[in-house]
mmCIF file with all atom_site columns, C-alpha atoms in Angstrom:
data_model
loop_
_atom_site.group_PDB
_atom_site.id
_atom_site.type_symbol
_atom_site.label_atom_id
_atom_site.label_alt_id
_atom_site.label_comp_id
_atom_site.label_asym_id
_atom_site.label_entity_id
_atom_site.label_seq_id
_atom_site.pdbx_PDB_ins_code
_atom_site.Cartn_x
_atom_site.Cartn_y
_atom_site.Cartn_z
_atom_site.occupancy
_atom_site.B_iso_or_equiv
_atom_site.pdbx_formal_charge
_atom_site.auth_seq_id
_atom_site.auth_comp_id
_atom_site.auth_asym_id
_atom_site.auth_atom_id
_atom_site.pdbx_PDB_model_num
ATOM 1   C CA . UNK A 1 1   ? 13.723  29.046 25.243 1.00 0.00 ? 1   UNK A CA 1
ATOM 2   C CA . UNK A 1 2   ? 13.745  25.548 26.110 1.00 0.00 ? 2   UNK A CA 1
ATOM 3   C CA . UNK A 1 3   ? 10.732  22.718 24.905 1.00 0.00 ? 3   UNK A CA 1
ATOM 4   C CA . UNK A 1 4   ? 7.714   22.633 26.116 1.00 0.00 ? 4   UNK A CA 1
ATOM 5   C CA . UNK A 1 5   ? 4.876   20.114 26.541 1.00 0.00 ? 5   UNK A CA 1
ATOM 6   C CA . UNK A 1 6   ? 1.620   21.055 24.685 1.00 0.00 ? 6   UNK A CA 1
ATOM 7   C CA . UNK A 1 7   ? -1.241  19.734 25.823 1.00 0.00 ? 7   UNK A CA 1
ATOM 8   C CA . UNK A 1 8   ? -5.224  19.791 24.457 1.00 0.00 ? 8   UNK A CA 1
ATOM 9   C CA . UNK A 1 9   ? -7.870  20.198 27.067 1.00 0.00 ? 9   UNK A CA 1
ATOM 10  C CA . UNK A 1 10  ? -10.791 18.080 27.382 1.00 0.00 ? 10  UNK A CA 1
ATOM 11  C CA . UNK A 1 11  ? -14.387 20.095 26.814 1.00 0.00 ? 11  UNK A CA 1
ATOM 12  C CA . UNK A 1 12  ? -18.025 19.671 27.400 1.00 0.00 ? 12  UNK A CA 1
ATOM 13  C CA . UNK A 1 13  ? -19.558 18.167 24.875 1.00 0.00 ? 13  UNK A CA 1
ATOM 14  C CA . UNK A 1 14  ? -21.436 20.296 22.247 1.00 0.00 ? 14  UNK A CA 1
ATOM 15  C CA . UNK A 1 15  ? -24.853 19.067 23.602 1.00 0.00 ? 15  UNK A CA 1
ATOM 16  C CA . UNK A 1 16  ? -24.335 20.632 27.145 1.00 0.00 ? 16  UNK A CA 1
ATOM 17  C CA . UNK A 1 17  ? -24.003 23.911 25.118 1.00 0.00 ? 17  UNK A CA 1
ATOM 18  C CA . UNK A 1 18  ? -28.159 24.831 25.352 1.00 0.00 ? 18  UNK A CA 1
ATOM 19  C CA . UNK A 1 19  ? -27.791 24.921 29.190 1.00 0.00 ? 19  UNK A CA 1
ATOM 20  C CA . UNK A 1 20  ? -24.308 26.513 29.106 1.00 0.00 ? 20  UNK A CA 1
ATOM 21  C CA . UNK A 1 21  ? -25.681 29.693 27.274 1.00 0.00 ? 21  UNK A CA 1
ATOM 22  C CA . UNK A 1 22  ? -23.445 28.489 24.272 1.00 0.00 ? 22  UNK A CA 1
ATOM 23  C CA . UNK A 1 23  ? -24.557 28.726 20.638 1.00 0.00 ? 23  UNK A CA 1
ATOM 24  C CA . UNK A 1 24  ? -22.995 26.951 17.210 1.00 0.00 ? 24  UNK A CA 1
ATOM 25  C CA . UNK A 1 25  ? -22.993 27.997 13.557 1.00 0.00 ? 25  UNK A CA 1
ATOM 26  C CA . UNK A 1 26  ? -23.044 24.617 12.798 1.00 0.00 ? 26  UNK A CA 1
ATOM 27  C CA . UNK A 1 27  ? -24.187 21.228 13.963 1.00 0.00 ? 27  UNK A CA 1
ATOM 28  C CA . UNK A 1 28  ? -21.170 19.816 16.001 1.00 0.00 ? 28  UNK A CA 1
ATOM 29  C CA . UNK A 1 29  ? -21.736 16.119 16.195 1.00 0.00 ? 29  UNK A CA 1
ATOM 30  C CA . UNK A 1 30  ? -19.479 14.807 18.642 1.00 0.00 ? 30  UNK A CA 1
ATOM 31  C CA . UNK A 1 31  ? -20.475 10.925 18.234 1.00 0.00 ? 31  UNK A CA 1
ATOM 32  C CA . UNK A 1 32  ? -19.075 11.005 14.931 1.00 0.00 ? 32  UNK A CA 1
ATOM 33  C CA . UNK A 1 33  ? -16.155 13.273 15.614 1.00 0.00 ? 33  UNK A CA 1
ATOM 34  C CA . UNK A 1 34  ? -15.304 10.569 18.540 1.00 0.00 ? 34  UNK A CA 1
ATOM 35  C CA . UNK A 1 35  ? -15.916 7.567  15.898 1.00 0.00 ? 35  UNK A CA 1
ATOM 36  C CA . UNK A 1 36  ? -13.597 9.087  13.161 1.00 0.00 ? 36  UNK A CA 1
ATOM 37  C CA . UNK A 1 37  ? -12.227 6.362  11.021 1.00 0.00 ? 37  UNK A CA 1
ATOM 38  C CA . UNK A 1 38  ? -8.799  4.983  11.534 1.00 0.00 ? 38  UNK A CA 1
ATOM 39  C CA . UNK A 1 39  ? -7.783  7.008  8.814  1.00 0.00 ? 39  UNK A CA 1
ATOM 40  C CA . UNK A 1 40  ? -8.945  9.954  9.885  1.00 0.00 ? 40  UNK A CA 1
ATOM 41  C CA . UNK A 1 41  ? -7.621  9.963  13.256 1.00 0.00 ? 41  UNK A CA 1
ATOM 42  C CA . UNK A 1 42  ? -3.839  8.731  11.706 1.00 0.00 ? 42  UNK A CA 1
ATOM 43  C CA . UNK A 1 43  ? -3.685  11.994 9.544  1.00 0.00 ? 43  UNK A CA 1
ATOM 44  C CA . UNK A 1 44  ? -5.025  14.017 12.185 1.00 0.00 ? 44  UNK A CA 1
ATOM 45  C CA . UNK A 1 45  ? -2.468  12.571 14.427 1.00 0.00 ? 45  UNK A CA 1
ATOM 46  C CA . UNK A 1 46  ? 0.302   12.825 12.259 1.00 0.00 ? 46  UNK A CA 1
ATOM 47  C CA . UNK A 1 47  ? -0.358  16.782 11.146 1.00 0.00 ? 47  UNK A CA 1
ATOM 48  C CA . UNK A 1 48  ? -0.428  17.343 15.041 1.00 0.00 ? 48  UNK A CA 1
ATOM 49  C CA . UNK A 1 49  ? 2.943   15.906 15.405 1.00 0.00 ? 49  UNK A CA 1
ATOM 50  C CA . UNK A 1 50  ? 4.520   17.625 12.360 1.00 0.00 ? 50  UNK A CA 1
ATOM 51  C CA . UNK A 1 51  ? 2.985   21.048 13.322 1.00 0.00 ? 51  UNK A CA 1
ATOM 52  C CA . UNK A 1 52  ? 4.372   20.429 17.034 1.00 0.00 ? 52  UNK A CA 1
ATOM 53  C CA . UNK A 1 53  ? 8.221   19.371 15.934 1.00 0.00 ? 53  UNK A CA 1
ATOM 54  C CA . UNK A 1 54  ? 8.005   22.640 13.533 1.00 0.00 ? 54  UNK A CA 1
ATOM 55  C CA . UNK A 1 55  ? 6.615   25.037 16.174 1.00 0.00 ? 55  UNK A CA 1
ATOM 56  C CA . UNK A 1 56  ? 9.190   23.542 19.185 1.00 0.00 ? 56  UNK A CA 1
ATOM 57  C CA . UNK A 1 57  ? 10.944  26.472 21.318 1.00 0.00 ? 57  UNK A CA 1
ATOM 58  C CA . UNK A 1 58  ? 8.320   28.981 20.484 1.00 0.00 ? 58  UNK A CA 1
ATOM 59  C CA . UNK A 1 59  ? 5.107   30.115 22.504 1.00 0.00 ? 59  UNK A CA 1
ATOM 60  C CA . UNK A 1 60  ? 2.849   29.237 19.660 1.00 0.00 ? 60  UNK A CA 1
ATOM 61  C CA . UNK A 1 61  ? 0.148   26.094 21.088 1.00 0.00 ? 61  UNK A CA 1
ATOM 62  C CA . UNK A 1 62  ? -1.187  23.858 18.226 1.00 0.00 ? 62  UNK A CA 1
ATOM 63  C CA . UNK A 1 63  ? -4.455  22.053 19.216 1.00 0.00 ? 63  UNK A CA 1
ATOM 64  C CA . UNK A 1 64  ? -6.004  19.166 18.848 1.00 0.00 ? 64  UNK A CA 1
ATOM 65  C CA . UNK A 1 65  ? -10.223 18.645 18.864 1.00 0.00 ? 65  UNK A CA 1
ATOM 66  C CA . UNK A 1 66  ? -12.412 18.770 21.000 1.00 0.00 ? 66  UNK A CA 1
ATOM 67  C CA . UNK A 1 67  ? -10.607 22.167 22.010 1.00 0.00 ? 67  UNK A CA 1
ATOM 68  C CA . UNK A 1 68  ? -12.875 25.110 20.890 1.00 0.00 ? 68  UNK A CA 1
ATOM 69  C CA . UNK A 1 69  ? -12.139 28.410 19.203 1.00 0.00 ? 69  UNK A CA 1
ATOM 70  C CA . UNK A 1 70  ? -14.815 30.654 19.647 1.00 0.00 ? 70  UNK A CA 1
ATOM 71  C CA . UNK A 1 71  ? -16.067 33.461 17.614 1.00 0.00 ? 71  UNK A CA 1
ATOM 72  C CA . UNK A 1 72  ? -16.881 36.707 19.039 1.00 0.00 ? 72  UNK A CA 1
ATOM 73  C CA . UNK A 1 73  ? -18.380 38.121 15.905 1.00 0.00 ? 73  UNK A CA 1
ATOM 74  C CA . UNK A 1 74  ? -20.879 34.638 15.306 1.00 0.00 ? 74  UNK A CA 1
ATOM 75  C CA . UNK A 1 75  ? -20.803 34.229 19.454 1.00 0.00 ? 75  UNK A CA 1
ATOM 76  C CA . UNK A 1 76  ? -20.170 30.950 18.751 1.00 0.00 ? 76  UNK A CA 1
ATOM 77  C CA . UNK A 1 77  ? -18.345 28.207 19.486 1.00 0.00 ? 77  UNK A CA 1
ATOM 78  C CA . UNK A 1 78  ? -16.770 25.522 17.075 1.00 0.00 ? 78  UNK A CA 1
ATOM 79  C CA . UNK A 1 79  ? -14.786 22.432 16.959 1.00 0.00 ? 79  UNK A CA 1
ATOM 80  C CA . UNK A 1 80  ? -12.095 21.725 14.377 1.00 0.00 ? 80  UNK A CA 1
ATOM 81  C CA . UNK A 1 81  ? -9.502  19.215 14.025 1.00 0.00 ? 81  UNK A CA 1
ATOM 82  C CA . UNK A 1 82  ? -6.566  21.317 14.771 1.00 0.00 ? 82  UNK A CA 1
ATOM 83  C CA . UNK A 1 83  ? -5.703  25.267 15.135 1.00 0.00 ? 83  UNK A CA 1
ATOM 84  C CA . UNK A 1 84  ? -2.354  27.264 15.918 1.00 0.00 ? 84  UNK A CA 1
ATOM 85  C CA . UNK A 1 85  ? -2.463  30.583 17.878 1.00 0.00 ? 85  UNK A CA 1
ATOM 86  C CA . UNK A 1 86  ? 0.673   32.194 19.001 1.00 0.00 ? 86  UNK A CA 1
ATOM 87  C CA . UNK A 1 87  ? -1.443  35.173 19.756 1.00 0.00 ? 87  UNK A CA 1
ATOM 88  C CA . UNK A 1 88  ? -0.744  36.727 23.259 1.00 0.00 ? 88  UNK A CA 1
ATOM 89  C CA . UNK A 1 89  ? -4.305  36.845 24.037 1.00 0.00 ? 89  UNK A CA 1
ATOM 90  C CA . UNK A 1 90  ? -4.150  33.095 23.784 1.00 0.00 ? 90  UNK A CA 1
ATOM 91  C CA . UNK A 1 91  ? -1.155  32.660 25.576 1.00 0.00 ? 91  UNK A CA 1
ATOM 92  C CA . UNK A 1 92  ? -2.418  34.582 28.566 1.00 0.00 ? 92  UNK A CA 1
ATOM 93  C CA . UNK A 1 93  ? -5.414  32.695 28.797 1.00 0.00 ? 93  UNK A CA 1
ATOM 94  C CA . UNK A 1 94  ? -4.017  29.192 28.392 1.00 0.00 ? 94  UNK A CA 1
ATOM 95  C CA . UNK A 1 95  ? -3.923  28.000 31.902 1.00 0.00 ? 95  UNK A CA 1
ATOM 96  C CA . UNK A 1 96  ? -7.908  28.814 31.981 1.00 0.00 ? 96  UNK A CA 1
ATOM 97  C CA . UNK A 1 97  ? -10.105 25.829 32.498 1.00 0.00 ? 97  UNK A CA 1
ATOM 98  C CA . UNK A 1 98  ? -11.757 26.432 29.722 1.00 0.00 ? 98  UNK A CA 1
ATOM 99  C CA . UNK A 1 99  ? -9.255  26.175 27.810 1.00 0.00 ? 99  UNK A CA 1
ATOM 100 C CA . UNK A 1 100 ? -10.978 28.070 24.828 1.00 0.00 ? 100 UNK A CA 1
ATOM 101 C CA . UNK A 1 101 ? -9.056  29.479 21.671 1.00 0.00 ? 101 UNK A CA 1
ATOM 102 C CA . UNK A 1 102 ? -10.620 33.002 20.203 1.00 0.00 ? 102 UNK A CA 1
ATOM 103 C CA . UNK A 1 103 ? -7.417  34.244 18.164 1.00 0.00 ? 103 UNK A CA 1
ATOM 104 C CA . UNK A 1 104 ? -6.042  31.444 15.678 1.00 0.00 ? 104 UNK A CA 1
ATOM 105 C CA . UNK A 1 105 ? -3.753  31.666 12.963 1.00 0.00 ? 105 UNK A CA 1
ATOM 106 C CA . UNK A 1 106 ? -4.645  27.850 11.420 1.00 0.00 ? 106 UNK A CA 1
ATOM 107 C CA . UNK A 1 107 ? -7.405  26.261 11.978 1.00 0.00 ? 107 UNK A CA 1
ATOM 108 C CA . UNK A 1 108 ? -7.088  22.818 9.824  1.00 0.00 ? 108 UNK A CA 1
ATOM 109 C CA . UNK A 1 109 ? -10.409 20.221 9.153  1.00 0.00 ? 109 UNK A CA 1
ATOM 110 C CA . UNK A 1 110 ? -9.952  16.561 8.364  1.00 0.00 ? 110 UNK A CA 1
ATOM 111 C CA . UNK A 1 111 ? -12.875 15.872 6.481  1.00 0.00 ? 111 UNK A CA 1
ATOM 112 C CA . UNK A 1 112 ? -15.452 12.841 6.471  1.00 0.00 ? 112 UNK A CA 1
ATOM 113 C CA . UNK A 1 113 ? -16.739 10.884 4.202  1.00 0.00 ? 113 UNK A CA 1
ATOM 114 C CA . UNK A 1 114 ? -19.029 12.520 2.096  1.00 0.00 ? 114 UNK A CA 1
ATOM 115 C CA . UNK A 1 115 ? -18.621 15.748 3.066  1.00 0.00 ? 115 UNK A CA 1
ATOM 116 C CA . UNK A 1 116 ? -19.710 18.091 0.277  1.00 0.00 ? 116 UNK A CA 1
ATOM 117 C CA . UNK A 1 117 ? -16.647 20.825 -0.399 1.00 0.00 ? 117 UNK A CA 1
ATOM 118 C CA . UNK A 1 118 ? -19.766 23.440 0.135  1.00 0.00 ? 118 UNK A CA 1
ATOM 119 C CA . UNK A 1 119 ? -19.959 22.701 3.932  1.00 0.00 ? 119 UNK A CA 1
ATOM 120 C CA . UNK A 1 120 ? -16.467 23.414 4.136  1.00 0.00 ? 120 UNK A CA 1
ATOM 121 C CA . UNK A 1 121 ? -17.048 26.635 2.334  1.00 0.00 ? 121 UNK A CA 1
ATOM 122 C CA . UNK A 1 122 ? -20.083 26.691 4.487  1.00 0.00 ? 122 UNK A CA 1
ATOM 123 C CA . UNK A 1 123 ? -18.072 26.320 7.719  1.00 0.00 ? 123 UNK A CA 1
ATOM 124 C CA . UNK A 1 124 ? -15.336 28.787 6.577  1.00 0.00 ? 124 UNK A CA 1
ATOM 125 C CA . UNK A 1 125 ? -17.997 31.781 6.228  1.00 0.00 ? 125 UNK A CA 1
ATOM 126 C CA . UNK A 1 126 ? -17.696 31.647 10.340 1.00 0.00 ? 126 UNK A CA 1
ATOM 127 C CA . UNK A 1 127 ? -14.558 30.985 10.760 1.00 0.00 ? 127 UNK A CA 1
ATOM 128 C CA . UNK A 1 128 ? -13.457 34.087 8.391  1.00 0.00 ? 128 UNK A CA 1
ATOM 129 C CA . UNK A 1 129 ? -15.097 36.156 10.884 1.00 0.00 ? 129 UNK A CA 1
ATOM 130 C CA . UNK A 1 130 ? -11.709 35.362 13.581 1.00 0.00 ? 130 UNK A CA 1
ATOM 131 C CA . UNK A 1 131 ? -9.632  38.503 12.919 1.00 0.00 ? 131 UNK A CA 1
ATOM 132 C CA . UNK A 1 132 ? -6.187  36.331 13.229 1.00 0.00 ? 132 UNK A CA 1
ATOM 133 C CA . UNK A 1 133 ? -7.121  33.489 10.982 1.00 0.00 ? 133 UNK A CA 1
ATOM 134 C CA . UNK A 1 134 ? -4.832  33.520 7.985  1.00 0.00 ? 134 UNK A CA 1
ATOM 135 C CA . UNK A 1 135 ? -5.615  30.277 6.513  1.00 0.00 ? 135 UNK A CA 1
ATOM 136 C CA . UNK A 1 136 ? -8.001  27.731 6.648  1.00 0.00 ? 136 UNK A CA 1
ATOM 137 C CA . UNK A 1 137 ? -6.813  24.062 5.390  1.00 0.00 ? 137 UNK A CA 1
ATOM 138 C CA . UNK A 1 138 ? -9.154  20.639 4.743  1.00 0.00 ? 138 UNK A CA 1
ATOM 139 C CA . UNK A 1 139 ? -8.329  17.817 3.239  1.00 0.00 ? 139 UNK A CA 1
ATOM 140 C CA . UNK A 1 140 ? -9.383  14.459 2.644  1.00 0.00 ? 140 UNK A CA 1
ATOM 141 C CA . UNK A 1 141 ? -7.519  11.326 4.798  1.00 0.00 ? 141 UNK A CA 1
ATOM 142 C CA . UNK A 1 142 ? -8.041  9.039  2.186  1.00 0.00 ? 142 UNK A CA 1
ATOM 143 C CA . UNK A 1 143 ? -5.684  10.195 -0.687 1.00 0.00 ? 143 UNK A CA 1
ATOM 144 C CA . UNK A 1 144 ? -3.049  13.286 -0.382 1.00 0.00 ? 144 UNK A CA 1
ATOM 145 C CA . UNK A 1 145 ? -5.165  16.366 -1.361 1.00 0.00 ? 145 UNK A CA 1
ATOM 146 C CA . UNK A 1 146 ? -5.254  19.509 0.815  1.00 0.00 ? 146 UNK A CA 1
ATOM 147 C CA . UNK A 1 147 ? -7.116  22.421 0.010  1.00 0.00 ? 147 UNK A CA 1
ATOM 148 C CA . UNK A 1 148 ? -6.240  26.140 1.672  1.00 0.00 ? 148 UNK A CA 1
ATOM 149 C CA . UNK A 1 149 ? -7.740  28.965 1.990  1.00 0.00 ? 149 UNK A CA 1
ATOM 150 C CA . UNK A 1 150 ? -5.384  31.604 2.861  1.00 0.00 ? 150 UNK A CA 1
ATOM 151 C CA . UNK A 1 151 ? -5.923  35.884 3.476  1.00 0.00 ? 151 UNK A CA 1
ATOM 152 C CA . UNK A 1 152 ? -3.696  37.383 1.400  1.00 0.00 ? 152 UNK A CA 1
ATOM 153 C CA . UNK A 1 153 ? -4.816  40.889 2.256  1.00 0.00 ? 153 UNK A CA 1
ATOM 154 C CA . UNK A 1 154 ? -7.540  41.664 4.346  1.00 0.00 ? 154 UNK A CA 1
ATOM 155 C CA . UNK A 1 155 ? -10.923 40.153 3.563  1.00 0.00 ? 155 UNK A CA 1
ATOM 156 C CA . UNK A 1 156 ? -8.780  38.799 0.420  1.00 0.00 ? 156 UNK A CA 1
ATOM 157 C CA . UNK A 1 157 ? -8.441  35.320 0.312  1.00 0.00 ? 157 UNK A CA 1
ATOM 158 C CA . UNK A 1 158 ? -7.018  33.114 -1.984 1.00 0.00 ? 158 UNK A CA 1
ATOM 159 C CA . UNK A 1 159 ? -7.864  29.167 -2.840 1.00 0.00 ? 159 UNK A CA 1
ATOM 160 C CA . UNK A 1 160 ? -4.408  26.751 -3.133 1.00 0.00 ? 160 UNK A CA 1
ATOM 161 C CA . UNK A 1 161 ? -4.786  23.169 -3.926 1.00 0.00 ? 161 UNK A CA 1
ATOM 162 C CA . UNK A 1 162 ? -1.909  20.751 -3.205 1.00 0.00 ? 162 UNK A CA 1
ATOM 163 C CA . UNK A 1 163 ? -1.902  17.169 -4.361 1.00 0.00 ? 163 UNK A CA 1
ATOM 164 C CA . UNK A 1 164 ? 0.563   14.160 -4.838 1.00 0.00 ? 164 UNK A CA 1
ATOM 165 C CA . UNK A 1 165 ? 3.499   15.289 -5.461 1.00 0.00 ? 165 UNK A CA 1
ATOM 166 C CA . UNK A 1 166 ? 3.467   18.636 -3.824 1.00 0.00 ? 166 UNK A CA 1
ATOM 167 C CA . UNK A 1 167 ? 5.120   20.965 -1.680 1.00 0.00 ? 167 UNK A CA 1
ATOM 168 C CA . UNK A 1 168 ? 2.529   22.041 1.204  1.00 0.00 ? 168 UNK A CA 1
ATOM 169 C CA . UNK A 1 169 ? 3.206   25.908 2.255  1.00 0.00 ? 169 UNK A CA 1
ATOM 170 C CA . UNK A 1 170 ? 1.229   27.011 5.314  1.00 0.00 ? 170 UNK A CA 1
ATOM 171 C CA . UNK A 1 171 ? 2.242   30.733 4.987  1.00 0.00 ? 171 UNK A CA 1
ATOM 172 C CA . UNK A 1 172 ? 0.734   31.893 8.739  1.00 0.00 ? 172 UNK A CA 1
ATOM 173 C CA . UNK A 1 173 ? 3.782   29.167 10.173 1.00 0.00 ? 173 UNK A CA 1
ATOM 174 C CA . UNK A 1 174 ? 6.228   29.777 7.379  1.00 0.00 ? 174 UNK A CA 1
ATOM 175 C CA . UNK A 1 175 ? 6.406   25.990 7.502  1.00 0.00 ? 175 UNK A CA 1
ATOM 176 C CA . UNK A 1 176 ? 6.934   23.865 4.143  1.00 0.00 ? 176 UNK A CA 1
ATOM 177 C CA . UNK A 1 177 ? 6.621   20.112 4.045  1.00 0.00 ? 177 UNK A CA 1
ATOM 178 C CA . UNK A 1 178 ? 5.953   17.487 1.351  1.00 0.00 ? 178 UNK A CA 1
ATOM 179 C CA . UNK A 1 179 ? 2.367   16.528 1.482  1.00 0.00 ? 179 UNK A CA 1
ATOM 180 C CA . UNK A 1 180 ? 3.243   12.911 1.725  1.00 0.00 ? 180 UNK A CA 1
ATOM 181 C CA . UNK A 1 181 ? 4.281   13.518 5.156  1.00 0.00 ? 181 UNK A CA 1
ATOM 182 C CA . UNK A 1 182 ? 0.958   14.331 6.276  1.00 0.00 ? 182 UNK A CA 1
ATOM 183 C CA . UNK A 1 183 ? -0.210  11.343 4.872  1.00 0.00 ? 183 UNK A CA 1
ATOM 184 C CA . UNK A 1 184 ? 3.181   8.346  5.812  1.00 0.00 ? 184 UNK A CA 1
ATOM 185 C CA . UNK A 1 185 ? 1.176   6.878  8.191  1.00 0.00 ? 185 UNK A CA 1
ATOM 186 C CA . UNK A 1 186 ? -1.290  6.359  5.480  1.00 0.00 ? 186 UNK A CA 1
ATOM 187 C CA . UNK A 1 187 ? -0.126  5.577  2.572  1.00 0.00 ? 187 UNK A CA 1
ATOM 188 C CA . UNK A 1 188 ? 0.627   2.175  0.913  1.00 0.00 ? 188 UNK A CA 1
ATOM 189 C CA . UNK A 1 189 ? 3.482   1.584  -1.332 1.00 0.00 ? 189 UNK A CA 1
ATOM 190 C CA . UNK A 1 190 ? 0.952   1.693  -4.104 1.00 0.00 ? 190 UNK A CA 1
ATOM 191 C CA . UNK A 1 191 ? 0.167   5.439  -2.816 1.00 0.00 ? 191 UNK A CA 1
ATOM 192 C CA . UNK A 1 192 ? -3.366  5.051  -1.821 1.00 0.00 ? 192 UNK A CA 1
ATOM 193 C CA . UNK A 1 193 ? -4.257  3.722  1.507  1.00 0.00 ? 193 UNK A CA 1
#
């Protein structure tokens, strides 16, 4: 199977959601998702671009924010940075308007500044709810530290933490790369940006 372009679709905003008959678990605040900082938007960039060279030839669609996955059991809608599906369900529905994800494998947050590791734990409670999800990643742009949460078994999940140094494993991909990849566009020669 030859490449193919994948492409993120462009949303309503969060606050048309009241009139739209759309609910969220969690306060969506698009100014500040649209204001990340340089930093922010570099590693987000650069984990898109890694996850789209490692999933090239196959049917699996990585996406970028504001693209929505949407879960049926919170009937909900959120907003993260990125999420993989390569679930058929997806893949029938992509050429919808809506463009909406309900069956991810990944979902991946690039946290702000402060953001308290209990609002990620906070934010995962929903997202744990998507049958397909297999692991849920954060981490912070400023230094190279990503934490995953990853199902193991069902309703089992399991906490990795991967710093300097490491070997990032995102078991739902089978992909492996060195954390400071995620973070090269980052990173000074001193190792801190």
């Amino acid at each position: 199977m030859g490449d193919r372009q994948l492409n993120s679709y462009t949303l309503p905003s969060p606050d048309l959601a009241p009139e739209n008959g759309l609910s969220y678990p969690f306060t969506v605040d698009q100014t500040t998702r649209t204001q990340q900082s340089p930093t922010q938007k570099r590693v987000t960039q650069t984990f898109f671009q890694l996850l789209i060279q490692h999933l090239r030839g196959t049917n699996a669609i990585v996406s970028v924010h504001p693209r929505p996955v949407y879960i049926e059991a919170a009937s909900a809608y959120c907003y993260p940075d990125l999420m993989v599906t390569h679930d058929p369900r997806d893949l029938d529905r992509r050429h919808r308007l809506d463009g909406v994800i309900q069956y991810p494998c990944l979902i991946i947050d690039v946290i702000s500044h402060p953001c308290p590791a209990s609002e990620k734990l906070s934010q995962f409670d929903h997202y744990r709810q998507i049958e397909t999800l297999q692991e849920y990643v954060w981490l912070d742009p400023t230094q190279p530290k990503l934490n995953c949460l990853r199902q193991i078994e069902p309703g089992v999940w399991e906490a990795y933490l991967y710093e300097p140094g490491d070997d990032v494993y995102l078991d739902s991909l089978s992909f492996l790369i060195e954390i400071e990849a995620i973070y090269n566009r980052t990173l000074t020669p001193a190792g801190r940006s």
